[in-house]
Amino acid sequence: MSHPQVGIESTQQEDRLFAPPPEFCAKAWIQSREQYDRMYRESIDRPEEFWGKIASELKWFKTWDRVLEWKLPDAKWFVGGKTNISYNCLDAQIDAGRGDKTAILWEGEPMAQGTPPEVRHISYKQLREDVCRLANGLRKLGVKRGDRVTIYMPMVPEAAVAMLACARLGAAHSVIFGGFSSQAIVDRVEDAESSIVITADGGFRRGQVVALKNNVDEALIKTSRVKTVVVLKRTGQPINMTAGRDVWWNDVIAGQPATCDAEQMDAEDLLFVLYTSGSTGKPKGIIHTTGGYMVGTYLTSRYVFDLHDSDVFWCTADVGWITGHSYVVYGPLSNGATTVMYEGAPNYPDFSRFWSIIERHKITTFYTAPTAIRAFMRAGREFVDEHDLSSLRLLGSVGEPINPEAWIWYQQVIGHSRCPIVDTWWQTETGSIMITPLPGVTPTKPGSATLPFFGIDPAVVDRDGVEQPANAGGLLVVRKPWPAMLRGIFRDQDRYFRQYWTDVRGFYFTGDGARRDQDGYFWIMGRVDDVLNVAGHRLGTAEIESALVSHDAVAEAAVVGMPHEMKGQGVAAFVTLRSGFRPSEALKKELLEAVVKQIGAIARPDQIRFTDALPKTRSGKIMRRLLKELASGGEIRGDTTTLEDMNVIARLSTADEG
Ligand code: WTA
């Protein structure tokens, strides 16, 4: 892997500093820099003591023998401990007196003129009953400890119920984002060797119905692995039910008891697989285990979002992403919080929807992505100003670097300059938040994720692992293991080692470039590998290229990122055609469709350029750096001495733009 950005100086200058409001500090879990420094030192110097103490705040059927066993790249946390995360998210909360408290507060998307949307308040007691009924039903269908269950659902409470039911049984879930296409289901079901899919007839999104069950049907033509499909009725749209394979959710839970003992899981038993894009080939199944993930998401939820019993917490992520796993479901529920789920699009029926949700449910803590903030900014503040947002006390951002302009808008227009902002850096692989302000402690700088969380030891280094001086760009690594870290790539431990532990020997390499400023604050500069971050979603250039090349007309394709006002990064594709094919608008459309069909609408290229050759090195490697410069509308300025055919550049510059 090469890292073209390493050594490039960051030109961003941002001197504004915002201290946490005193009224916030007064009630916060962590209230002073001294307290943070003391706890941080302890967590780094004596991690076993620190994490052991935190883990004891949760329920274990059997205490661990050792907090950590570390032999690079394999970490084992809470070795010998037995627990269950579903038990901690439900039973432990009910035992603590939260049985009647709302666990999940859900709002559906449809909203006819003048009528209020559908809202459900599901108490901890009710949620446990729902989870147990489904767990019992799944068990009857043959699901057992150690299996993988695929979940392909809309944003309805039953998505969380399904995850918690799997965890209760000790079966790992593999959640697939509902916006992915049928091909994505095929690949993931095959890789995870999953014989059961939980889905819904459809879901509501931006006023349309999404044909989830149809996508599953289409996928199951291409794989024979799946024997059972559980179907939740959500939209009522007509669907096909295949006899002997498809069963309605309601029939699965009918007559099932409302109690179900939680399996006593080993701390290192698999909790879930979640597929994410890497720099090469097919998405990789990131694996997370039970104990460490539980402790990591529990503690970060508590301290980063300063969760108290009175909070109503809304993380807008879909459960199909890691953010939904960690901060819609497991983190908030293991803290006994009220977690909000909204089914639909932020701009349905218009751009005031999010703000009306905050007003209606008196949301206190709001966690969303920069791409959404930029879209709201562009729509205009009049959508915001018509709503009472005085319940808010804390704002969060995740998924990509937030540009200072969006940060300031978020702070002033949404937070009324009253709410701290936590810009949280982390990844599917890290499981929980890694670099972040603590809202009662850290003075924030717009655009910086600021300081490491407890127990996290990140650094900006060069390829040899040497820490860079203040403000010099480099590779972002983590030098010590942490509880919620990935334990590997499903059935591919070699790839796990190669992908994360060989670029910078001895350290976990994140794939991100960063710099650390004179105050020790981290500034994330974005990916240095071939991964794009489009609207906060991770996409591998290789996946999009392979979708393009699957079209008969395409000989070769190269995909690069380009700056995009809303999405942060857009997708630019350079395509060469096989002989006998000619560029045309119709072909362009077909190629766009091929990408949407194989990956999903989020991967649709913003630009397709036909060209008769791609710039390559003498060894045949596509020179993406040149393509990036072209796609960004720039000229080629960089070094071209390794380019094989100099004429390609001239021809590319005049390539057909789309
Ligand atoms: C990027 C999402 C800057 C980063 C939780 C990382 C961020 C990738 C931030 C992981 C942030 C996430 N500031 N960049 N606050 N948060 N990223 O796996 O490039 O979908 O490596 O996890 O998103 O994306 P993933």
XYZ file of C-alpha atoms in Angstrom, residues 37 39 62 64 76 120 139 147 207 243 246 272 304 346 370-371 375 379 395 414 443 446 591 616 637 655:
26
model
C -5.773 13.748 32.900
C -8.088 9.017 34.641
C -18.736 -15.275 35.997
C -12.899 -12.833 34.315
C -8.352 -11.140 24.505
C -44.016 3.995 19.696
C -34.545 -21.139 18.542
C -24.740 -19.409 14.191
C -42.161 8.792 0.814
C -43.540 -21.926 0.992
C -40.469 -17.778 4.249
C -21.429 -9.845 15.473
C -18.790 11.040 25.618
C -34.016 13.625 7.156
C -21.437 16.205 8.821
C -23.011 15.366 5.461
C -27.505 19.470 3.697
C -31.690 24.083 2.957
C -24.516 17.669 19.989
C -28.902 23.953 16.237
C -12.322 23.074 24.996
C -14.032 23.388 15.072
C -22.947 1.902 -16.014
C -0.167 3.558 -15.513
C 0.957 19.027 -11.232
C -11.822 12.919 -21.915
